[in-house]
PDB file of C-alpha atoms in Angstrom:
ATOM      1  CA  UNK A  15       2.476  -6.015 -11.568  1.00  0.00           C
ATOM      2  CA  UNK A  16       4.667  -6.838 -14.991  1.00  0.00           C
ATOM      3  CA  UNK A  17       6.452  -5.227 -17.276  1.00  0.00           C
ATOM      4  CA  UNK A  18       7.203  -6.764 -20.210  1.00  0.00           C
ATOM      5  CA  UNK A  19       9.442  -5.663 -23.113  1.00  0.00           C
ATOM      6  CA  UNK A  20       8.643  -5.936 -26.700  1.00  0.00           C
ATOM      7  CA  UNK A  21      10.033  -7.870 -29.397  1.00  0.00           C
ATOM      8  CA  UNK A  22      12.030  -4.894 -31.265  1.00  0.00           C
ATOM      9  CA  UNK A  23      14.327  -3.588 -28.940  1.00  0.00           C
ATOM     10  CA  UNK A  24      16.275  -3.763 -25.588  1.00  0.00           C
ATOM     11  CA  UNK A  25      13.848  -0.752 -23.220  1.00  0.00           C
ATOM     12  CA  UNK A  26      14.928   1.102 -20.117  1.00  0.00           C
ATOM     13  CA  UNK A  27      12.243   2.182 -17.538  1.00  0.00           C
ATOM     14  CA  UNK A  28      13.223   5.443 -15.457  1.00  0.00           C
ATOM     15  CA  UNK A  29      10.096   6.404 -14.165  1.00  0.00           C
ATOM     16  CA  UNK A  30       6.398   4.944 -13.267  1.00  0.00           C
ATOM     17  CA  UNK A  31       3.196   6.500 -11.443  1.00  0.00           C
ATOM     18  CA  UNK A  32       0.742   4.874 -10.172  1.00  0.00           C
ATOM     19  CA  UNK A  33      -2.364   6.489  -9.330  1.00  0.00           C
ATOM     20  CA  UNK A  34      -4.001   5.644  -5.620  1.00  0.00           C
ATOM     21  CA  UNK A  35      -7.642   4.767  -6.004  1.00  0.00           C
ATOM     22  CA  UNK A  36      -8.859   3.525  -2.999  1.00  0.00           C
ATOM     23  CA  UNK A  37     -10.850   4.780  -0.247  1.00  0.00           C
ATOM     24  CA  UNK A  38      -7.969   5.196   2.475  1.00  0.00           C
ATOM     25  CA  UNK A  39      -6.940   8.673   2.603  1.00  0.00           C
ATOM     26  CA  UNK A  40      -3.801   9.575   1.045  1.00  0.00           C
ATOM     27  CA  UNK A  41      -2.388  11.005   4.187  1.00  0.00           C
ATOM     28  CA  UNK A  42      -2.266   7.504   5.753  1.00  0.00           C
ATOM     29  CA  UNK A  43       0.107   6.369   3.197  1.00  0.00           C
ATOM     30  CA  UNK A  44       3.570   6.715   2.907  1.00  0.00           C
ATOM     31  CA  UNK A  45       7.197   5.339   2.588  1.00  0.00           C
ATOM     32  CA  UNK A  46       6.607   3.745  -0.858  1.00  0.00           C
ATOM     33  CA  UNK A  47       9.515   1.299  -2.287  1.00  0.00           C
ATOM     34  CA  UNK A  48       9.236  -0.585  -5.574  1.00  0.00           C
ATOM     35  CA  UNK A  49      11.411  -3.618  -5.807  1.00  0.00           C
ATOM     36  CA  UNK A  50      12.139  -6.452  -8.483  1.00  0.00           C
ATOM     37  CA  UNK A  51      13.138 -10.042  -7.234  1.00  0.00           C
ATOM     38  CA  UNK A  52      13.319  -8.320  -3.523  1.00  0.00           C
ATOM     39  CA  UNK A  53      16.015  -5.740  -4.907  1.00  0.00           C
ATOM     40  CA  UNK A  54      14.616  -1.691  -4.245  1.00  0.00           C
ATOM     41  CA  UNK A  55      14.730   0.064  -7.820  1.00  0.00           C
ATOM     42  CA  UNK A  56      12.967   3.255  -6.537  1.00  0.00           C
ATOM     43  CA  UNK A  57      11.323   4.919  -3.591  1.00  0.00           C
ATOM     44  CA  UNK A  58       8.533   7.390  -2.830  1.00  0.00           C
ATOM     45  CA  UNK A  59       7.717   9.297  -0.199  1.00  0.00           C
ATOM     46  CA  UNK A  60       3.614   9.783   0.115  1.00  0.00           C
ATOM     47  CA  UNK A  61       0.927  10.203  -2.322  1.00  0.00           C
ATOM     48  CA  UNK A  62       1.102  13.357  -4.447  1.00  0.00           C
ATOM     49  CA  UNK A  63      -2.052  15.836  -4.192  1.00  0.00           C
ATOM     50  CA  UNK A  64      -2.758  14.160  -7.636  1.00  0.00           C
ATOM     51  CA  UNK A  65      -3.471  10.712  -6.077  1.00  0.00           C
ATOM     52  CA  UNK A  66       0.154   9.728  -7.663  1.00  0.00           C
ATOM     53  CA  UNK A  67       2.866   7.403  -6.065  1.00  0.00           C
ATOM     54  CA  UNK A  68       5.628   8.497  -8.553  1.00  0.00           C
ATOM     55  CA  UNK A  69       9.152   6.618  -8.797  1.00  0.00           C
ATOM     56  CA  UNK A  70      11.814   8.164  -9.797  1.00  0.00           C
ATOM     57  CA  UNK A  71      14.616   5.442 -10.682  1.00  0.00           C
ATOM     58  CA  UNK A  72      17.582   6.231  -9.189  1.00  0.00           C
ATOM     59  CA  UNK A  73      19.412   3.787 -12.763  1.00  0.00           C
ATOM     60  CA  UNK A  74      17.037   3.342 -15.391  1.00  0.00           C
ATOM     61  CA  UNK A  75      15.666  -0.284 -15.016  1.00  0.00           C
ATOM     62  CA  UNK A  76      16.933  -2.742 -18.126  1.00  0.00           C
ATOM     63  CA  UNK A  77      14.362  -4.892 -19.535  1.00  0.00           C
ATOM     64  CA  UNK A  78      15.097  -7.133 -22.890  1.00  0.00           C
ATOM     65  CA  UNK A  79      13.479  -7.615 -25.994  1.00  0.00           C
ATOM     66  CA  UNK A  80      10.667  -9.917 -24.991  1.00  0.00           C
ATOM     67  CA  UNK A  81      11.457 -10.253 -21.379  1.00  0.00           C
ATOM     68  CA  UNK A  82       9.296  -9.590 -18.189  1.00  0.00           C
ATOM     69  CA  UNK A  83       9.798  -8.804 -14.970  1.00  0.00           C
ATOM     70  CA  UNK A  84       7.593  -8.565 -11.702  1.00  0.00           C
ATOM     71  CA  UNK A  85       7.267  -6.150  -9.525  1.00  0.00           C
ATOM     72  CA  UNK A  86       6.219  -5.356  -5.698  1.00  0.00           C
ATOM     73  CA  UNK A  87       5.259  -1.622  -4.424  1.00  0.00           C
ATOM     74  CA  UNK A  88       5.681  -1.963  -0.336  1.00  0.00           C
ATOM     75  CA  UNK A  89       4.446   0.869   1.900  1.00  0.00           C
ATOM     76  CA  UNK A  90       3.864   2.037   5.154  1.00  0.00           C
ATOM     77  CA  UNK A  91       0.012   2.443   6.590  1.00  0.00           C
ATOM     78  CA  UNK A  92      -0.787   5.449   9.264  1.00  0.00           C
ATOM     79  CA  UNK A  93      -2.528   4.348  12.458  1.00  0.00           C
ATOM     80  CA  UNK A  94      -5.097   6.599  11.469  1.00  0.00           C
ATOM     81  CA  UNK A  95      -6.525   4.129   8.537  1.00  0.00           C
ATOM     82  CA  UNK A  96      -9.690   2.426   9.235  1.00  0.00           C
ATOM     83  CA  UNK A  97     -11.108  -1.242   9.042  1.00  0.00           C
ATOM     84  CA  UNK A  98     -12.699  -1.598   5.193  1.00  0.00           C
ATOM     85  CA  UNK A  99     -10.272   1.430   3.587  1.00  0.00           C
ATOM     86  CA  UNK A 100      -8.887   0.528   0.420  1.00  0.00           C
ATOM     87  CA  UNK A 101      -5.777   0.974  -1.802  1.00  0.00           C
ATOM     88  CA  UNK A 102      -6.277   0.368  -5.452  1.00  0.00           C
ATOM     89  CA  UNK A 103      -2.828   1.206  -7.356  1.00  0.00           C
ATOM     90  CA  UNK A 104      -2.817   1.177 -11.188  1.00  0.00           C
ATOM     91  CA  UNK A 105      -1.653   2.778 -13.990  1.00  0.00           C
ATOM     92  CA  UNK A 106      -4.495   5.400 -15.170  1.00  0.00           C
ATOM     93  CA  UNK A 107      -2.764   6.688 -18.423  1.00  0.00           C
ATOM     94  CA  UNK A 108       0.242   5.157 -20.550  1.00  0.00           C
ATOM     95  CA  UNK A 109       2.229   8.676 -20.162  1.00  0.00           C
ATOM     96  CA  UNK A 110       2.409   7.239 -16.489  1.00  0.00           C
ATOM     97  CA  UNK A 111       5.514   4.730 -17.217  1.00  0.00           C
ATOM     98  CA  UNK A 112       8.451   6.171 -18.989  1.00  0.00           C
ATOM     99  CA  UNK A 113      10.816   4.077 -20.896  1.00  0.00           C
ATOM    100  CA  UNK A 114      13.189   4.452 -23.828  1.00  0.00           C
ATOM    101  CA  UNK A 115      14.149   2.316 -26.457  1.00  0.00           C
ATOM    102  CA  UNK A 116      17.861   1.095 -26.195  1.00  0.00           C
ATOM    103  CA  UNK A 117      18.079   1.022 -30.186  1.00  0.00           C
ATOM    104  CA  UNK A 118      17.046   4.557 -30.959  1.00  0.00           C
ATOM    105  CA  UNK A 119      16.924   6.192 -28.043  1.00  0.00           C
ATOM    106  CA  UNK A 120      13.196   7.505 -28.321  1.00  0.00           C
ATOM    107  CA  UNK A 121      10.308   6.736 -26.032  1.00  0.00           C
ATOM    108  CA  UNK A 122       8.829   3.642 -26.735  1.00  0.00           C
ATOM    109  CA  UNK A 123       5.230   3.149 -27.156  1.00  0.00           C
ATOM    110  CA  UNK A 124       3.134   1.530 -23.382  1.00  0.00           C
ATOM    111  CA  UNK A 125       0.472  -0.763 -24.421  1.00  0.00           C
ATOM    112  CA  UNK A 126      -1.718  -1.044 -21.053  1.00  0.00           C
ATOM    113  CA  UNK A 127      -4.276  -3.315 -20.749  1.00  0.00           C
ATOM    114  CA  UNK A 128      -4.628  -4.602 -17.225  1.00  0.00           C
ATOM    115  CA  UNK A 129      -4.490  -2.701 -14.401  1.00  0.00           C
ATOM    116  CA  UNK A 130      -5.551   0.834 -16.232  1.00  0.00           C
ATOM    117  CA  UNK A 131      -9.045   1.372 -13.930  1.00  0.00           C
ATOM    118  CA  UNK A 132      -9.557   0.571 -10.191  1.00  0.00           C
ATOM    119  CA  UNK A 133     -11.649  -2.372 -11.708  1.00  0.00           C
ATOM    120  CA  UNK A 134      -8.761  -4.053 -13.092  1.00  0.00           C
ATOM    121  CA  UNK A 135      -6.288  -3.587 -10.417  1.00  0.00           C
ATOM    122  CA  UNK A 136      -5.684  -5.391  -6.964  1.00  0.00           C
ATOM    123  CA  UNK A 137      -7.347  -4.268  -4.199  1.00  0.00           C
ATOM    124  CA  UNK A 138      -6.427  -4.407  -0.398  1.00  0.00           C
ATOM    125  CA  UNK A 139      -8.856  -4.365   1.901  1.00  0.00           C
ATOM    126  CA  UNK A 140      -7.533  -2.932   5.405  1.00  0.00           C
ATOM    127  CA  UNK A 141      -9.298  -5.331   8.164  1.00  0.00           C
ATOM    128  CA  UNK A 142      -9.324  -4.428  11.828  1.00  0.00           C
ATOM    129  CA  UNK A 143      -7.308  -5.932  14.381  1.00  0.00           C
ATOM    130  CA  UNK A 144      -8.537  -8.038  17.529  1.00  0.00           C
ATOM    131  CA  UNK A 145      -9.232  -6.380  20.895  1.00  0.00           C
ATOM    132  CA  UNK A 146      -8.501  -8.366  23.818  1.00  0.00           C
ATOM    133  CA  UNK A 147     -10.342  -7.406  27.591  1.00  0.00           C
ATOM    134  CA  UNK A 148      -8.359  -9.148  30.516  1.00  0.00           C
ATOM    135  CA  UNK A 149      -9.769  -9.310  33.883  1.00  0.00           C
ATOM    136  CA  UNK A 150      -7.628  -8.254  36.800  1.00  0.00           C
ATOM    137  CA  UNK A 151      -9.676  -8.841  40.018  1.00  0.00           C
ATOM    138  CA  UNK A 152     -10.633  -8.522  42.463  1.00  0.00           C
ATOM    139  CA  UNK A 153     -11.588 -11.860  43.866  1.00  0.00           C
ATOM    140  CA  UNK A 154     -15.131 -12.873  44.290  1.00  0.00           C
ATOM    141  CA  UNK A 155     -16.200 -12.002  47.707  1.00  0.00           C
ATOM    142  CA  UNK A 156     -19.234 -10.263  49.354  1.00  0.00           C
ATOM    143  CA  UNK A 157     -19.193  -6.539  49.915  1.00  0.00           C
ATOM    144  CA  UNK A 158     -20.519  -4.660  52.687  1.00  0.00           C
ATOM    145  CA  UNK A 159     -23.940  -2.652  52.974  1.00  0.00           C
ATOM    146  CA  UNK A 160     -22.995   1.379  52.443  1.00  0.00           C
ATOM    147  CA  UNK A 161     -19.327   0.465  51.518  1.00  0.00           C
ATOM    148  CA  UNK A 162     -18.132   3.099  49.042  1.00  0.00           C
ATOM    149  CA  UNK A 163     -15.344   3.448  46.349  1.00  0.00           C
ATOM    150  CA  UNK A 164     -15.487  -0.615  46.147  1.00  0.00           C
ATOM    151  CA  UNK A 165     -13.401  -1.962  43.284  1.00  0.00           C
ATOM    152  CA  UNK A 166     -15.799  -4.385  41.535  1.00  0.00           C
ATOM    153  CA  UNK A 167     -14.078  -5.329  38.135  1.00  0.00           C
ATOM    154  CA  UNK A 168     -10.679  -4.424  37.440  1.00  0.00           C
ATOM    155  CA  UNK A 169      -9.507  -5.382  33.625  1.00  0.00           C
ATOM    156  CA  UNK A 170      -6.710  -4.120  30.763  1.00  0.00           C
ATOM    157  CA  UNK A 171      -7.489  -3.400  27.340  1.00  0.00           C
ATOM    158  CA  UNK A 172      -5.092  -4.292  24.251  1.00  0.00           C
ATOM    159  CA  UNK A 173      -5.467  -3.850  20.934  1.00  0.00           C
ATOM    160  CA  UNK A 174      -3.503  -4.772  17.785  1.00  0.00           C
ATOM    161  CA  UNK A 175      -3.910  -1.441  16.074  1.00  0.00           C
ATOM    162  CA  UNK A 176      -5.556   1.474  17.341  1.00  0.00           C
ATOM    163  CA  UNK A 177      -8.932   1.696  18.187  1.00  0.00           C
ATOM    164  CA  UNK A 178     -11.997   3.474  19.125  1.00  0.00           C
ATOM    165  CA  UNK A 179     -14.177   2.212  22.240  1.00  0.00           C
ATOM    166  CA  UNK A 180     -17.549   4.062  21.840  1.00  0.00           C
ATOM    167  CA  UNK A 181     -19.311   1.609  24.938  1.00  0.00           C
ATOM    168  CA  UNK A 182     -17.998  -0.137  27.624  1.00  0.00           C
TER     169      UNK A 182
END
């Protein structure tokens, strides 16, 4: 996402949630970092019971009159997420991104237009990874009449990511 300034004064961000919308559940994220041009600017550790990633700037962010910046949020995914989840971060109200006017030293006013509803925001859709069945042995051969406990098809099962095998 951007931030951009406005053309009266000099603004200094210290603080920005982001609400989670997706389907994943909240527990499977966590170990959220913001950064700006691949510098970290603020971390979080999990989704708050209020669906909110919250940063906390450790040194308010400075942003010029009439500049933008970019932004990434990075994260960590639990195991436990499933093929299809998804994580929709945006911000729901203007309250939701402190910053302060370098001239006065007042809040200034957020004007929020694009990513305030899971429609307008990015979404990432988790997809499953592959499952791969090796065979093992043994070697085609003939096996006798009666014979018990008679290895017939040895294989190993990898996945990328965990999974679920309901039939085999």
């Amino acid at each position: 996402f951007r931030l951009t300034a406005g053309s009266a004064e000099d603004v200094t961000v210290s603080r920005l949630a982001l609400t989670q919308g997706g389907t994943i559940s909240n527990a499977n994220l966590s170990n959220f970092v913001l950064k700006q041009a691949g510098n970290v600017i603020a971390k979080s550790a999990a989704v708050s019971g209020r669906d909110l990633v919250v940063f906390a700037f450790d040194a308010p962010f400075a942003l010029e009159k009439g500049q933008n910046r970019t932004f990434e949020v990075w994260g960590d995914i639990a195991a436990g997420a499933r093929s299809n989840d998804t994580i929709i971060l945006y911000v729901q109200n203007t309250s939701d991104v402190y910053a302060v006017g370098k001239l006065y030293g007042y809040g200034v006013t957020v004007t929020n237009t694009d990513v305030d509803t899971t429609g307008e925001a990015d979404t990432l859709t988790l997809q499953a990874g592959q499952v791969t069945i090796n065979f093992n042995g043994p070697a085609a051969g003939d096996i006798a009449l009666r014979a018990t406990d008679v290895a017939v098809y040895k294989f190993s099962l990898s996945a990328q990511s965990n999974v679920e095998v309901r039939n085999l």
